[in-house]
C-alpha positions as a Python dict, from the first residue, in 0.01 Angstrom:
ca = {
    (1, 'X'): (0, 0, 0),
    (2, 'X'): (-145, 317, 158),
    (3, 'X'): (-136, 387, 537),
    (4, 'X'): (-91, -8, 646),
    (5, 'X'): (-215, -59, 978),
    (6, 'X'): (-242, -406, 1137),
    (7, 'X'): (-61, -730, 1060),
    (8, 'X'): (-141, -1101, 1167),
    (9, 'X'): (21, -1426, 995),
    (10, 'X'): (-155, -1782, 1001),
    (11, 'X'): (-59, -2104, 1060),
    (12, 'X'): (122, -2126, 738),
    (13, 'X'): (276, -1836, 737),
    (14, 'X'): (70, -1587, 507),
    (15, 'X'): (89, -1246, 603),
    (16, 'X'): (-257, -1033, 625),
    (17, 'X'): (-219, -659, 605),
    (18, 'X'): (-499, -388, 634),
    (19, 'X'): (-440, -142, 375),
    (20, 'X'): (-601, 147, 503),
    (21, 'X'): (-676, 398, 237),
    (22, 'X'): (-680, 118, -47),
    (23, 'X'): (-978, -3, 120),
    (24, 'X'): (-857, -380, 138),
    (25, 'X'): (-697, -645, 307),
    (26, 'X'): (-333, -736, 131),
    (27, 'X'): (-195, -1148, 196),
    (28, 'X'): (161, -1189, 125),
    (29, 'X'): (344, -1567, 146),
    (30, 'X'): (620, -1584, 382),
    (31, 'X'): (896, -1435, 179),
    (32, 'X'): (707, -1105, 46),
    (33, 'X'): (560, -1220, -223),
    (34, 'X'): (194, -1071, -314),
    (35, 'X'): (-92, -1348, -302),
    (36, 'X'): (-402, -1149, -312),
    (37, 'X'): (-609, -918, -191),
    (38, 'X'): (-963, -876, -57),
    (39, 'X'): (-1195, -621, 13),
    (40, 'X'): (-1336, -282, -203),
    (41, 'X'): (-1416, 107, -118),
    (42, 'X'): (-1797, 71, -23),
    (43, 'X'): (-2048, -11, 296),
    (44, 'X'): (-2157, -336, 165),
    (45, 'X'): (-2083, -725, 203),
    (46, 'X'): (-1680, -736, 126),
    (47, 'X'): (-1661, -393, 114),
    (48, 'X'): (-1492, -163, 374),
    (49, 'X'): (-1381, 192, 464),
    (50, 'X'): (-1066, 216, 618),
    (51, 'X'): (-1011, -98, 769),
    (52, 'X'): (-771, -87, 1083),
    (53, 'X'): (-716, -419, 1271),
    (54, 'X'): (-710, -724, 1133),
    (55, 'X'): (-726, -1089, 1353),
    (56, 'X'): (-703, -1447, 1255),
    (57, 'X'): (-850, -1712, 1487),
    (58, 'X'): (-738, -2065, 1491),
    (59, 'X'): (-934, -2239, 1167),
    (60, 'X'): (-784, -1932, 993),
    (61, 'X'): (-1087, -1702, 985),
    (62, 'X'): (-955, -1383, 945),
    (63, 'X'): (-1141, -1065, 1139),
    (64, 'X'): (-1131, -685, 1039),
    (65, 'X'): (-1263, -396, 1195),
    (66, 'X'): (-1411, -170, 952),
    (67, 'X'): (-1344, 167, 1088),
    (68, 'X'): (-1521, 384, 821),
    (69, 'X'): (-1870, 179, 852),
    (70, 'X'): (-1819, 113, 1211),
    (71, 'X'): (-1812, -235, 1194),
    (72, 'X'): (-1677, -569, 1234),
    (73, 'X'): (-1657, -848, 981),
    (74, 'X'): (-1538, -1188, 940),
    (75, 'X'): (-1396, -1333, 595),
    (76, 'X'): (-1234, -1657, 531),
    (77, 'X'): (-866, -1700, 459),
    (78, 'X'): (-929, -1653, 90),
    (79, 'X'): (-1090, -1364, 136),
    (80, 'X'): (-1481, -1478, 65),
    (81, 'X'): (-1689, -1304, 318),
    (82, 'X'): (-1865, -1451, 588),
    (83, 'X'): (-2067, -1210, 789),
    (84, 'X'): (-2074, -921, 1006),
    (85, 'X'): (-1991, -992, 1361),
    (86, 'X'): (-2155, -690, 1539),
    (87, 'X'): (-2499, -592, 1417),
    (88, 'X'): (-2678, -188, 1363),
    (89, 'X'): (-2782, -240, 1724),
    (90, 'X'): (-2460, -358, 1884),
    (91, 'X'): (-2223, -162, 1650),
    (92, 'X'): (-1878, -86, 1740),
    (93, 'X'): (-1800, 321, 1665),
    (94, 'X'): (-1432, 360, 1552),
    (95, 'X'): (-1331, 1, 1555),
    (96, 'X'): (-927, 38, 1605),
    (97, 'X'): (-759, -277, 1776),
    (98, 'X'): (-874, -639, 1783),
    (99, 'X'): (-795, -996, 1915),
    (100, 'X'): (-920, -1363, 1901),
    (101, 'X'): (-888, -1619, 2182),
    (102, 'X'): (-887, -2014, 2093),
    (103, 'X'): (-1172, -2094, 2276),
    (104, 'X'): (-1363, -2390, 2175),
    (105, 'X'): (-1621, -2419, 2066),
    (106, 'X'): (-1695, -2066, 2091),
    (107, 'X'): (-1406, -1795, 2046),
    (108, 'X'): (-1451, -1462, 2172),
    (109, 'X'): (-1366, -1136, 1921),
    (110, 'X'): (-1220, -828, 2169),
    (111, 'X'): (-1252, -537, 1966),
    (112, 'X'): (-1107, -183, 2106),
    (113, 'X'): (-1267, 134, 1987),
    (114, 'X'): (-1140, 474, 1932),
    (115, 'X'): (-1452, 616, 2194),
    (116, 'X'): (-1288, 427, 2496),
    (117, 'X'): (-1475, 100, 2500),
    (118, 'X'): (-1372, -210, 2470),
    (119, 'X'): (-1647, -482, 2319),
    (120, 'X'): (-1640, -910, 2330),
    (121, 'X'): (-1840, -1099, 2090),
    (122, 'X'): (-1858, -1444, 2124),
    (123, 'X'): (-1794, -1680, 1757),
}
């Protein structure tokens, strides 16, 4: 890894780290052990720049802000991509620190960013 910086674990104990300067999101089982990985250098669908903080919500949807293209995206557990959560018009600049409530039906995304704002989305 290079420059890890956020950690969250699911329900069954995988660990998700966002390798910063890989460009990619690392899962590790409960002892250590490397599982996979997710995530490429780029701007496009599964592709990221710098990603900082990573979130899982309760079906195991894992969220990662995406601090190089200023933006926020949601991927499954195995790492297929899903879709971006903000939009060009509702961006988040320098996406740092997130979190995801279990709220049903709909669970909110708080995402902090490195201007001073803070940002909800609802899922």
């Amino acid at each position: 890894m290079s420059y890890p910086t956020d950690v969250a674990v699911d329900a069954e104990g995988k660990v998700f780290v966002s390798d910063r300067d890989n460009h990619r999101i690392q899962v590790f089982d409960a002892e250590g052990q490397y599982l996979y990985s997710f995530g490429s250098e780029g701007s496009g669908d599964n592709q990221m720049r710098y990603p900082t903080g990573i979130a899982l919500d309760c079906d195991g949807n894992v969220y990662v802000c995406d601090n190089g293209n200023n933006k926020v995206m949601k991927y499954e557990s195995d790492g297929k991509f899903i879709r971006r959560i903000d939009s060009e018009d509702n961006r988040v600049d320098d996406p740092g620190g997130i979190c995801v409530t279990d709220d049903k039906p709909f669970c909110k995304v708080v995402v902090v960013s490195g201007k001073g704002y803070v940002k909800v989305f609802s899922q």
